[in-house]
CSV table of C-alpha atoms and ligand atoms in Angstrom, one decimal:
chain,number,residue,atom,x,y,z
A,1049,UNK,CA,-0.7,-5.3,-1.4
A,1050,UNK,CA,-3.0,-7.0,-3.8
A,1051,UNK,CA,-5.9,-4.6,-3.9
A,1052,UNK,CA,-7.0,-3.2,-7.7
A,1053,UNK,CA,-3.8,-5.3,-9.0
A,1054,UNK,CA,-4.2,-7.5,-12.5
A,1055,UNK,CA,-3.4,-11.2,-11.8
A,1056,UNK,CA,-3.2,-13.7,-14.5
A,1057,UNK,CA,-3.2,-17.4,-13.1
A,1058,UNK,CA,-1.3,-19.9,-15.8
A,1059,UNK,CA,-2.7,-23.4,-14.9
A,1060,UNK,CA,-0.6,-26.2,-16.9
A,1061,UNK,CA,-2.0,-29.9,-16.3
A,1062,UNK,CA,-1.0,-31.5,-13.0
A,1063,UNK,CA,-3.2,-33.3,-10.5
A,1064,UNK,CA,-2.4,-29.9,-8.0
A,1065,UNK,CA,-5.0,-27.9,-10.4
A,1066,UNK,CA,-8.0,-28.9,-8.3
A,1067,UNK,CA,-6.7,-26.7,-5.7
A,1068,UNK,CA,-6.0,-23.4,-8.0
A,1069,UNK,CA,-9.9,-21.9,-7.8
A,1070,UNK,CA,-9.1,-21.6,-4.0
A,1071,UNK,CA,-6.1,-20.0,-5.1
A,1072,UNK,CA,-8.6,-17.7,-7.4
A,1073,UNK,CA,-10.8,-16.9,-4.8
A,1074,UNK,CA,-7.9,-15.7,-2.5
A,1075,UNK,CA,-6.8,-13.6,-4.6
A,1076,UNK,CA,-10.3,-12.2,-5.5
A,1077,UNK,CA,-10.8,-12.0,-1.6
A,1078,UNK,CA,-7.7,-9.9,-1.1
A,1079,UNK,CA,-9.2,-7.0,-3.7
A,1080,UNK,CA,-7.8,-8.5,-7.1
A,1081,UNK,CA,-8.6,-8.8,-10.9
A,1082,UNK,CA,-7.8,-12.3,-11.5
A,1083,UNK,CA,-8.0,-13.4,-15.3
A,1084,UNK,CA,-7.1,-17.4,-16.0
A,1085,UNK,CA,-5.5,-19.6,-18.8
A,1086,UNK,CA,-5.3,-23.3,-18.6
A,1087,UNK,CA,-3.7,-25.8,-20.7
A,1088,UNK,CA,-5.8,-28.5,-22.3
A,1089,UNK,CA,-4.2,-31.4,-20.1
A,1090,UNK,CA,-5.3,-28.8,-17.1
A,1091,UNK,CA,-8.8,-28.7,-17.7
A,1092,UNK,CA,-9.3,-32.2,-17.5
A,1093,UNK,CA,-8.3,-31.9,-13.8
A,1094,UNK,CA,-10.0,-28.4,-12.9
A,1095,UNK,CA,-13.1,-27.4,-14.7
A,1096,UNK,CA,-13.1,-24.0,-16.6
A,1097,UNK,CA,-16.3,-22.9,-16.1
A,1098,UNK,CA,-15.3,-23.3,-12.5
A,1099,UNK,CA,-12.5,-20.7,-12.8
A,1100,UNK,CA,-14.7,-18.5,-14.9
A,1101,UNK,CA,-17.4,-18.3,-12.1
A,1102,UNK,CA,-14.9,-17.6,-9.5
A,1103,UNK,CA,-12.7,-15.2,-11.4
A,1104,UNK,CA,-15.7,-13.8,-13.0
A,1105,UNK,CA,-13.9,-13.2,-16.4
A,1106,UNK,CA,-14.0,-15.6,-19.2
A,1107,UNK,CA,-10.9,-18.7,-19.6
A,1108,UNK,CA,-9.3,-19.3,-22.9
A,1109,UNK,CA,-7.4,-22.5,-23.5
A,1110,UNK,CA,-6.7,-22.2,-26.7
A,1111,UNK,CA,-5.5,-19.4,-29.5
A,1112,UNK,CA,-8.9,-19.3,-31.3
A,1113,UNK,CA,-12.2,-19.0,-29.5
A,1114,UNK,CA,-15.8,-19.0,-31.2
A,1115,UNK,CA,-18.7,-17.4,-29.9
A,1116,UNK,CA,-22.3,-18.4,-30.1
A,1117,UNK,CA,-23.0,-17.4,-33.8
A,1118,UNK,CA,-19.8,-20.2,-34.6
A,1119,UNK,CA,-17.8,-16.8,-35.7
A,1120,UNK,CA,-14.1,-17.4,-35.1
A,1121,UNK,CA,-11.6,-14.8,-33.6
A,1122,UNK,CA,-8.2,-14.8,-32.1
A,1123,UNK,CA,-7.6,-15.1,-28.4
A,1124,UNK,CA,-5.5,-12.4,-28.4
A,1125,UNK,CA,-2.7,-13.4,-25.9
A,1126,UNK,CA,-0.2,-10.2,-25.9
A,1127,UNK,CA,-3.3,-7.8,-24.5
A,1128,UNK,CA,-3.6,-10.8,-21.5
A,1129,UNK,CA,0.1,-10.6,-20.9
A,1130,UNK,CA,0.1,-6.8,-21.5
A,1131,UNK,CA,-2.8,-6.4,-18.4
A,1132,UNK,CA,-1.2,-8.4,-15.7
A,1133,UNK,CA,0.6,-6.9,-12.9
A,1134,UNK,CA,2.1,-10.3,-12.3
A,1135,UNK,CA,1.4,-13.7,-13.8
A,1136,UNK,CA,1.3,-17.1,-11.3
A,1137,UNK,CA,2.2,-20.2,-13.4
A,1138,UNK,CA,0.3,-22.9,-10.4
A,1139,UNK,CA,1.0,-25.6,-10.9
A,1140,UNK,CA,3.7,-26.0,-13.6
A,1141,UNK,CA,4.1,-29.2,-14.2
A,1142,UNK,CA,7.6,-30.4,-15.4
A,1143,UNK,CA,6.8,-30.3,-18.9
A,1144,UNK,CA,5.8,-27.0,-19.0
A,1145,UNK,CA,8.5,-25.6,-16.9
A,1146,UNK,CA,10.9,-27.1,-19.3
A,1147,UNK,CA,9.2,-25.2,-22.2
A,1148,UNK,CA,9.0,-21.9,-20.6
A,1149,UNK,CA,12.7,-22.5,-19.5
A,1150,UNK,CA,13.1,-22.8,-23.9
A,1151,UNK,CA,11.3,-20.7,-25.6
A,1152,UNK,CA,8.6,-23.0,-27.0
A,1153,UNK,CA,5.4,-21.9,-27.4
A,1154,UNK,CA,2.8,-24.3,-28.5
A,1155,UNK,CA,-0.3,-23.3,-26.2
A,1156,UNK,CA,-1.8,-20.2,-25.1
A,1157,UNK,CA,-0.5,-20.5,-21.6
A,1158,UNK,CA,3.1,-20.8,-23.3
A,1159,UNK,CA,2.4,-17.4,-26.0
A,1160,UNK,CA,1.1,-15.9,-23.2
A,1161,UNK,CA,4.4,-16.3,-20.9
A,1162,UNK,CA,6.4,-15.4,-23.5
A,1163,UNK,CA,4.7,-12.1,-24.0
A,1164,UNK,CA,4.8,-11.4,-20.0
A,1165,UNK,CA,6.4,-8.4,-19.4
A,1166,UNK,CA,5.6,-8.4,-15.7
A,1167,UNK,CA,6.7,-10.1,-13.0
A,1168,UNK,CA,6.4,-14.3,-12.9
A,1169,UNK,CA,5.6,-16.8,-10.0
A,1170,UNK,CA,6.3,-20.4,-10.7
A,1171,UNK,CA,4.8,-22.7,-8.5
A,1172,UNK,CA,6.0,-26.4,-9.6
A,1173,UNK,CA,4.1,-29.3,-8.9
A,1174,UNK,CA,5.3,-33.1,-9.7
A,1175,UNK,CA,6.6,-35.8,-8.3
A,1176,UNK,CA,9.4,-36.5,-6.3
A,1177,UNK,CA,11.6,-37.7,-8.6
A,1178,UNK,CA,10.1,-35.4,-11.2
A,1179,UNK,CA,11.1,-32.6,-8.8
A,1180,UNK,CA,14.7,-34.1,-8.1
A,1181,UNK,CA,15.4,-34.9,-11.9
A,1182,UNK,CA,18.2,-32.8,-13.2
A,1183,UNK,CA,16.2,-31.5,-16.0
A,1184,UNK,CA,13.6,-30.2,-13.6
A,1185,UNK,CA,16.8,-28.3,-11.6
A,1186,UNK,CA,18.2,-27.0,-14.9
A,1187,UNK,CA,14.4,-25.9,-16.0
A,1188,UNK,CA,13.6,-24.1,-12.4
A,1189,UNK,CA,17.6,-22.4,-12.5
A,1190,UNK,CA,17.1,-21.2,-15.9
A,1191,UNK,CA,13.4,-19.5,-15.2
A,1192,UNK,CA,15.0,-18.0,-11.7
A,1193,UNK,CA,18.0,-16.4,-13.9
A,1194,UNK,CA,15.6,-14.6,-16.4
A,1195,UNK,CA,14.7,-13.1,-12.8
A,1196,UNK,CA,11.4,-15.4,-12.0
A,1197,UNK,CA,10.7,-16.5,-8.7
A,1198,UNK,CA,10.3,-19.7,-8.1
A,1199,UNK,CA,7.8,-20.6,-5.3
A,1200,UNK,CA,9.2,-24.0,-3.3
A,1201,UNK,CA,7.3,-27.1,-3.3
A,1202,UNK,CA,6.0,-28.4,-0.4
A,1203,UNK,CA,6.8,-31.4,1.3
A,1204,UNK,CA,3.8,-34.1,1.8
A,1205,UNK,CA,1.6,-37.5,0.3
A,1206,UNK,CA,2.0,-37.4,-3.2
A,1207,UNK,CA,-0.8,-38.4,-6.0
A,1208,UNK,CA,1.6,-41.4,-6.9
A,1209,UNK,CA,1.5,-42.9,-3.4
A,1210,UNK,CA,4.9,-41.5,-2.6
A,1211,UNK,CA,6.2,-39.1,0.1
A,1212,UNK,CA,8.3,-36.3,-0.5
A,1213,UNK,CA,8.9,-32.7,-2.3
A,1214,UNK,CA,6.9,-31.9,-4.6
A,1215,UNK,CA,3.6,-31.3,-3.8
A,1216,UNK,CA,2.1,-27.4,-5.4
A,1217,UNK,CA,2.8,-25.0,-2.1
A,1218,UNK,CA,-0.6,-24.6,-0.7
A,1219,UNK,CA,-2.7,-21.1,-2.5
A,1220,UNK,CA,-2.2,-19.6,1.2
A,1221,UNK,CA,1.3,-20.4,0.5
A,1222,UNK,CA,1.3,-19.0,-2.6
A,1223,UNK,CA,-0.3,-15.5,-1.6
A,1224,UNK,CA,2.0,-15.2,1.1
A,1225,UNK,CA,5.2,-15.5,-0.8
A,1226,UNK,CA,4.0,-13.6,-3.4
A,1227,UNK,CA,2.9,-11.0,-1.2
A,1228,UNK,CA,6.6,-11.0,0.7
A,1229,UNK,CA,8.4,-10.7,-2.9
A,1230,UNK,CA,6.1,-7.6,-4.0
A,1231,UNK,CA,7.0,-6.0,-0.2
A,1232,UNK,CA,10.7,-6.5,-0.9
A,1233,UNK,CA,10.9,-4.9,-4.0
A,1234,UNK,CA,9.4,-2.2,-2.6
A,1235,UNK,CA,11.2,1.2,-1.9
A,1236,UNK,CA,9.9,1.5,1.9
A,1237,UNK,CA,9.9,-1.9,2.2
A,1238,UNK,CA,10.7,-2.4,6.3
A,1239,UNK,CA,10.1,0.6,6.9
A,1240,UNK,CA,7.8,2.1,9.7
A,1241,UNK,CA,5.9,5.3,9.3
A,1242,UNK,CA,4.0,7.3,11.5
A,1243,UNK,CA,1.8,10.2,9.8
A,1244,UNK,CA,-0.3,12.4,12.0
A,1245,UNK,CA,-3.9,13.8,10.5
A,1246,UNK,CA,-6.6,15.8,10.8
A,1247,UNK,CA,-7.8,18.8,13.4
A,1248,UNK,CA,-7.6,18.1,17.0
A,1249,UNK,CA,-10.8,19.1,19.8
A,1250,UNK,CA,-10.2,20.7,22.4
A,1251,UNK,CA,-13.2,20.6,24.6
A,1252,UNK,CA,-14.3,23.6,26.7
A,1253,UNK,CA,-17.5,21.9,27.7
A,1254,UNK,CA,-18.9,18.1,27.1
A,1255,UNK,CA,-20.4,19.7,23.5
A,1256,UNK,CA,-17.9,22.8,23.1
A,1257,UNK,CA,-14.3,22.7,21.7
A,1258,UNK,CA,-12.2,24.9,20.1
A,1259,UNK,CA,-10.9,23.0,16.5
A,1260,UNK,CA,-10.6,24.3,13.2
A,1261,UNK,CA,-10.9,23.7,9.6
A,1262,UNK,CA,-8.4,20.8,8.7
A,1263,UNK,CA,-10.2,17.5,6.6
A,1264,UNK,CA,-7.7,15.3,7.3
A,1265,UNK,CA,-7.4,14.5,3.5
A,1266,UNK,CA,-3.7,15.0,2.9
A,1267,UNK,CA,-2.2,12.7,5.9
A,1268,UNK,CA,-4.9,10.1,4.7
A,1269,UNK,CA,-3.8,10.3,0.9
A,1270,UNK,CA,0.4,10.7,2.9
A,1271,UNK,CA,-0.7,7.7,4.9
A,1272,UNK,CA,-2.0,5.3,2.3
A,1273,UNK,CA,0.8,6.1,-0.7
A,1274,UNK,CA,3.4,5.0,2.1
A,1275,UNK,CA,1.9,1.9,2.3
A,1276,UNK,CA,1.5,1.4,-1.7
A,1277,UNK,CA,5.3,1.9,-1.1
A,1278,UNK,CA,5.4,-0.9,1.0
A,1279,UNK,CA,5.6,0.9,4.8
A,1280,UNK,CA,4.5,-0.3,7.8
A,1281,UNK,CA,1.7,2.8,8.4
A,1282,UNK,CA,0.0,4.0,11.7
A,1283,UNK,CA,-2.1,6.6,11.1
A,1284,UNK,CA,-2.8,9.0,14.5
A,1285,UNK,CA,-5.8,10.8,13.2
A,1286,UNK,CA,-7.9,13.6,14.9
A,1287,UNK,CA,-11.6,13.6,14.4
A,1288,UNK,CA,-12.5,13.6,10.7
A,1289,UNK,CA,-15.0,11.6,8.5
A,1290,UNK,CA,-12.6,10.0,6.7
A,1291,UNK,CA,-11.7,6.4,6.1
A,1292,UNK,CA,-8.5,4.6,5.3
A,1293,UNK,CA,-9.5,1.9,2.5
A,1294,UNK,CA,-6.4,0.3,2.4
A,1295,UNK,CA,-6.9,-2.3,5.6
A,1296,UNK,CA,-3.0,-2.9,6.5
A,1297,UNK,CA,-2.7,0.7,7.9
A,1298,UNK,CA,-3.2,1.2,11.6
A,1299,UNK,CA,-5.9,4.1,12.1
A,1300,UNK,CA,-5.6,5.6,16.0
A,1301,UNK,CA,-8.5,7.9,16.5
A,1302,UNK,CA,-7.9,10.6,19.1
A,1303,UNK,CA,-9.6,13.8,19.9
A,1304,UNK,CA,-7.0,16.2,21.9
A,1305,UNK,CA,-3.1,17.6,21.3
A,1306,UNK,CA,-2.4,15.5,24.2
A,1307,UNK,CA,-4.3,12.6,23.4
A,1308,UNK,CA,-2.3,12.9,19.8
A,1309,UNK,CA,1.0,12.9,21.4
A,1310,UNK,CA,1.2,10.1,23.8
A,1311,UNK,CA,-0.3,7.9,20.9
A,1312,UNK,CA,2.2,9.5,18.3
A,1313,UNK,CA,5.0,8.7,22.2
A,1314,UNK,CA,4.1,5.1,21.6
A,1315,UNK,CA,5.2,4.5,18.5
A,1316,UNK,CA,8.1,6.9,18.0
A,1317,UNK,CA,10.7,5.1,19.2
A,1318,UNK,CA,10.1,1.8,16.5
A,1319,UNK,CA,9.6,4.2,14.3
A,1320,UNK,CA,11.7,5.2,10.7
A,1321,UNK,CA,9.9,8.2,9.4
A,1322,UNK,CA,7.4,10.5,10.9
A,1323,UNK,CA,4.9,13.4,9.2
A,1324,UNK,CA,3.3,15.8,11.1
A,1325,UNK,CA,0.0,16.3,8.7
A,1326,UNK,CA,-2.3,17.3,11.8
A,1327,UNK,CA,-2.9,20.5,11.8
A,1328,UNK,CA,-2.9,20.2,16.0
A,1329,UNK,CA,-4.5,23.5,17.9
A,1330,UNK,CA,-1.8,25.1,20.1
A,1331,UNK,CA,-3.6,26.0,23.2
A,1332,UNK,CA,-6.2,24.2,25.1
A,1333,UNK,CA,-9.0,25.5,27.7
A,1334,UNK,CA,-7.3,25.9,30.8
A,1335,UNK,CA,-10.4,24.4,32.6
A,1336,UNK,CA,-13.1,22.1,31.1
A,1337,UNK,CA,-16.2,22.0,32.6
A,1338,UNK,CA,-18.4,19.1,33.3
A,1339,UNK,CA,-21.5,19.9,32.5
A,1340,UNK,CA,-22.8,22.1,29.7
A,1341,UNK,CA,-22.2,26.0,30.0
A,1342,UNK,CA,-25.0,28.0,30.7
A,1343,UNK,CA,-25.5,31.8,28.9
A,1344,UNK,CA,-26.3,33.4,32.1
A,1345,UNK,CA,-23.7,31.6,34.3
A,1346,UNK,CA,-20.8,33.0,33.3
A,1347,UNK,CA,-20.0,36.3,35.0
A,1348,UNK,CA,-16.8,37.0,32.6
A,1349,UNK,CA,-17.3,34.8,29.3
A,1350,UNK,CA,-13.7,34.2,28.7
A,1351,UNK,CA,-12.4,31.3,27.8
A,1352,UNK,CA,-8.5,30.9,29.6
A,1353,UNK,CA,-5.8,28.9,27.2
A,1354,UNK,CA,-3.2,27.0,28.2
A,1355,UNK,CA,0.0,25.6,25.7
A,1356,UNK,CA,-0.5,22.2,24.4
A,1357,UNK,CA,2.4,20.5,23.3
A,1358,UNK,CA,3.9,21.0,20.3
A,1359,UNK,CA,4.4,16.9,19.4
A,1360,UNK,CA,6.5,17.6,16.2
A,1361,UNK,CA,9.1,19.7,17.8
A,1362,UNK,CA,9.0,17.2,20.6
A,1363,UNK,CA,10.3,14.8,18.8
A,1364,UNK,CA,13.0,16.8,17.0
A,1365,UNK,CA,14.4,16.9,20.7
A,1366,UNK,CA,14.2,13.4,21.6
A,1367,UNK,CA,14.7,11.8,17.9
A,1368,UNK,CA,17.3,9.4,17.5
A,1369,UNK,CA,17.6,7.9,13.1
A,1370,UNK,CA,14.0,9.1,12.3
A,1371,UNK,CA,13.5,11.1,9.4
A,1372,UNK,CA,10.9,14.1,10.7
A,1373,UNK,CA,8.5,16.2,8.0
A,1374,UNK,CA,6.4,19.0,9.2
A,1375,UNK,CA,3.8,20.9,7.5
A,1376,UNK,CA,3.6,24.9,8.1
A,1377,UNK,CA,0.2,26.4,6.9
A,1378,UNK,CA,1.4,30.4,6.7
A,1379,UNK,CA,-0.9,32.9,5.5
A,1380,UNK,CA,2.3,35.7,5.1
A,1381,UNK,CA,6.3,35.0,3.9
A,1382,UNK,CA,5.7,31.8,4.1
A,1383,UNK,CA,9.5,31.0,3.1
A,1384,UNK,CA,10.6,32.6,5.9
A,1385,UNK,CA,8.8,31.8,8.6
A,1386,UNK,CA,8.6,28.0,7.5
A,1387,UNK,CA,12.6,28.2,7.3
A,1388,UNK,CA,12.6,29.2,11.4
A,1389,UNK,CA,10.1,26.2,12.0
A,1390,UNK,CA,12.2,23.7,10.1
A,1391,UNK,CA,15.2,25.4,11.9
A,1392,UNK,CA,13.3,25.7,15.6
A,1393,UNK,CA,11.7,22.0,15.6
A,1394,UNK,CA,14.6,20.3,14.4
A,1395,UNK,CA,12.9,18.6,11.2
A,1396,UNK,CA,14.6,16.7,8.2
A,1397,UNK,CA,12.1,18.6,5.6
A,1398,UNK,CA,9.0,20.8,5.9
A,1399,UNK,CA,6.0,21.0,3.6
A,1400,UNK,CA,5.1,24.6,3.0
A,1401,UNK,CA,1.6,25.5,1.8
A,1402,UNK,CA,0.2,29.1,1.6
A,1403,UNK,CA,-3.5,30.1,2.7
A,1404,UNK,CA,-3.1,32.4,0.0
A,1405,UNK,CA,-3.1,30.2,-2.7
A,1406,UNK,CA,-6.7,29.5,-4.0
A,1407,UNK,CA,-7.3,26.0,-4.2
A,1408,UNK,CA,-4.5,25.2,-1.3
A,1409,UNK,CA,-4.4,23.9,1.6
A,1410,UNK,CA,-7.5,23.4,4.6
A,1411,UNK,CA,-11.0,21.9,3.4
A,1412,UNK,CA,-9.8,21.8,-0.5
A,1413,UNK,CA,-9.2,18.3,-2.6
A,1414,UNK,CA,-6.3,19.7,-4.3
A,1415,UNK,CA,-2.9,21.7,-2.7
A,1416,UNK,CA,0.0,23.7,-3.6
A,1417,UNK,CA,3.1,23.1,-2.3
A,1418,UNK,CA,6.9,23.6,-1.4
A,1419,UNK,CA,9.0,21.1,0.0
A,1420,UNK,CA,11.9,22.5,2.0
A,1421,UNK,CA,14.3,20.5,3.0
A,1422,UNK,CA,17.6,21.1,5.3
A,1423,UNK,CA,20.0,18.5,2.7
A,1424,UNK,CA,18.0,19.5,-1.3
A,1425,UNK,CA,16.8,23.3,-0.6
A,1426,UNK,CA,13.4,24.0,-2.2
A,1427,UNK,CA,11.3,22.7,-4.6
A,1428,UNK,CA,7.9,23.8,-5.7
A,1429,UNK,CA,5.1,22.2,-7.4
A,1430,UNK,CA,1.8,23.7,-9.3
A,1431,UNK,CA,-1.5,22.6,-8.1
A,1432,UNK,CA,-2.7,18.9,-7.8
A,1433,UNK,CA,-5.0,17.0,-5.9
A,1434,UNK,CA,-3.8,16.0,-2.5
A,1435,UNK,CA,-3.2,12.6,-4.0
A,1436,UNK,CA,-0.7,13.4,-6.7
A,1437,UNK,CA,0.7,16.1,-3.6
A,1438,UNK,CA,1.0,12.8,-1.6
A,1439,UNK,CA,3.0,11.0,-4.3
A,1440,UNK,CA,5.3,14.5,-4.7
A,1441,UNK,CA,6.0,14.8,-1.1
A,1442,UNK,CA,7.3,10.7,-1.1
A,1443,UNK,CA,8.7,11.2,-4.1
A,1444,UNK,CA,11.3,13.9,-2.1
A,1445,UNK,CA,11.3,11.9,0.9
A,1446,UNK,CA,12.6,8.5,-1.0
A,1447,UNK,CA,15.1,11.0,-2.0
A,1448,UNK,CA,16.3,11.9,1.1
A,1449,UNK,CA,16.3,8.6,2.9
B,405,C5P,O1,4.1,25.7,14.6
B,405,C5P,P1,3.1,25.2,13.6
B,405,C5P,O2,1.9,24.7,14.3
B,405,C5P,O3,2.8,26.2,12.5
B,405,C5P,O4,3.8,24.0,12.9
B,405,C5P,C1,3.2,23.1,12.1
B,405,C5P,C2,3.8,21.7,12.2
B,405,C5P,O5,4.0,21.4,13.6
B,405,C5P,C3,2.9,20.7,11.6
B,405,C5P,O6,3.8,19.6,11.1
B,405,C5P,C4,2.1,20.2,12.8
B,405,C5P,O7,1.6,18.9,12.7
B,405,C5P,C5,3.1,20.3,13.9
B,405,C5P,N1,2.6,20.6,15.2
B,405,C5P,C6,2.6,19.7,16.3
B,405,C5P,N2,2.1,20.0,17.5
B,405,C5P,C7,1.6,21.2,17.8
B,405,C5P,C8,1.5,22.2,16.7
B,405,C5P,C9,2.0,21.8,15.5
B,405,C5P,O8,3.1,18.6,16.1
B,405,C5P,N3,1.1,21.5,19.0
């Protein structure tokens, strides 16, 4: 969820500042950019050049900054705003949440806010009744109606001695409930998806199998926009030498048609949405031997088949609210015959890609496809790397759903 994303840390002057570089590093550790601005009051309780190290960028406090020649230039506040994905104002201390809840705007933390056009966490920190006061209420109610969201205090021993709400929520706190709002406002938020990827092996001998050309690359790049989207991912992939960056999917590595369906049989029925990406070989070597075939063994070198299973239209017989794609790799009337499969397995929608295409489909990093589907019709798209492809082929999906 946090991976590559821009996060600017406000830090306004409460004793809770000491604990914010953790909160730096956590974010760092989960695959961040983290920039930081503190108030003056804030650095007296955290040290800058402690946020700079951790965060590896440099920390402005204030709207002018002078580098080592004593020249003067402008800290320039609207570009910080501009680059954040999110800001996290941790802690905000009363009187800065009672600025931010008017308007004022005298320190760069302040400026800053106010030229935020992303998303805001607020993550008070005072004491109790600090936190109780009316005007901290009225502060936190206006800064949740201009659609903040306000991260709870925690309960606990309080720098005055006292007991109570108010203490910052602690930086594991913080990432979770930032991480939960991000999920929710996510289209496939909740949602579990299943895509299937890559050739399968199906062995004749211990170092023989019949496979073909597939890469794997466009259930990987299927697989890991869902979860950008916010899905729940397992990914059932055949052999391939590809990896999934994004940690939060769950990769299943299998080698056979029938190894690929009873793993693709034991998450079905939780599932939401499935995509049939593998390109899965439909027979299988009626006998495999044990030990490697010898040239001048075999009397009749024939090699008999017998019918895996096809998964996909398994499932269109058993399928209950699932939404099923399929992918149909034709190399003649490739309307047609990938109108019967949509028809014959039961599917929601099938991706149609033609072997006759240059740049398409197996072993390329870019594809050309249709998406047929039984509500929309069809819609076709030029040629684009299997990434963008990815993004068209959700793009139709969050349609249908
Ligand atoms: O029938 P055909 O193999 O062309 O159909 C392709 C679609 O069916 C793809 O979505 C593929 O993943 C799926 N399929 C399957 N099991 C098979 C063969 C194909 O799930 N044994």
């Amino acid at each position: 969820m946090l991976r590559g994303k821009n996060i600017l840390i406000g830090i306004s002057g409460g004793i809770a500042a000491y604990k914010t570089p953790y909160l730096v590093r956590l974010f760092k550790l989960a695959g961040a950019d983290v920039k930081v601005i503190l108030t003056d009051s804030a650095s007296q309780f955290v040290s800058p050049l402690t946020l700079a190290t951790l965060s590896e960028n440099p920390v402005p406090s204030s709207f002018i900054k002078e580098d080592d020649q004593g020249a003067i230039s402008w800290n320039n506040h609207v570009s910080l705003a501009l680059w954040a994905d999110f800001m996290v104002v941790a802690p905000a201390t009363a009187n800065t949440l009672s600025k931010m809840a008017h308007g004022q705007s005298d320190n760069l933390l302040l400026v800053t806010y106010l030229s935020a056009k992303c998303p805001v966490f607020i993550a008070p920190a005072m004491d109790l009744d600090m936190y109780k006061h009316k005007s901290t209420k009225e502060s936190l109610d206006r800064l949740a109606a201009f659609g903040h969201a306000i991260i709870p205090a925690e309960e606990g021993l309080l720098a005055s001695g006292l007991s109570g709400a108010g203490r910052m929520a602690e930086p594991e706190h913080i990432v979770a409930f930032i991480v939960n709002h991000l999920k929710g406002l996510q289209p496939l938020s909740g949602k579990r998806v299943i895509v299937t990827a890559g050739p399968t092996y199906e062995p004749i001998d211990p170092v023989r199998f019949i496979g073909n050309h597939s890469s794997g690359l466009m259930g990987y790049e299927l697989a890991e926009y869902a979860s950008k989207l916010g899905a729940e991912v397992v990914l059932i992939s055949g052999p391939t030498s590809l990896v999934v960056a994004d940690e939060t999917i769950k990769k299943i590595g299998v080698g056979t048609a029938v190894e690929m369906n009873k793993a693709v049989l034991a998450y079905f029925e939780a599932s939401d949405i499935f995509i049939g990406a593998a390109a899965v070989a439909d027979y299988r070597p009626t006998h495999v031997y044990d030990q490697k075939i010898k040239k001048e063994s075999l009397a009749n070198p024939n090699i008999e088949l017998i019918k895996n299973p096809d998964i996909i239209a398994g499932l269109g017989k058993i399928r209950r609210h699932q939404f099923l794609l399929g992918f149909a790799l034709e190399t003649q009337d490739v309307l047609n015959n990938g109108t019967k499969k949509l028809q014959s397995k039961n599917l929601d929608a099938i991706v149609l890609n033609s072997l006759e295409d240059s740049g398409a489909g197996f072993g390329h990093k870019t594809n050309k496809v249709q998406f047929l589907s039984k509500k929309n019709g069809l819609k076709s798209f030029p040629l684009k790397s299997k990434k963008a492809v990815a993004i068209d082929i959700w793009n139709e999906i969050l349609k249908e759903l």
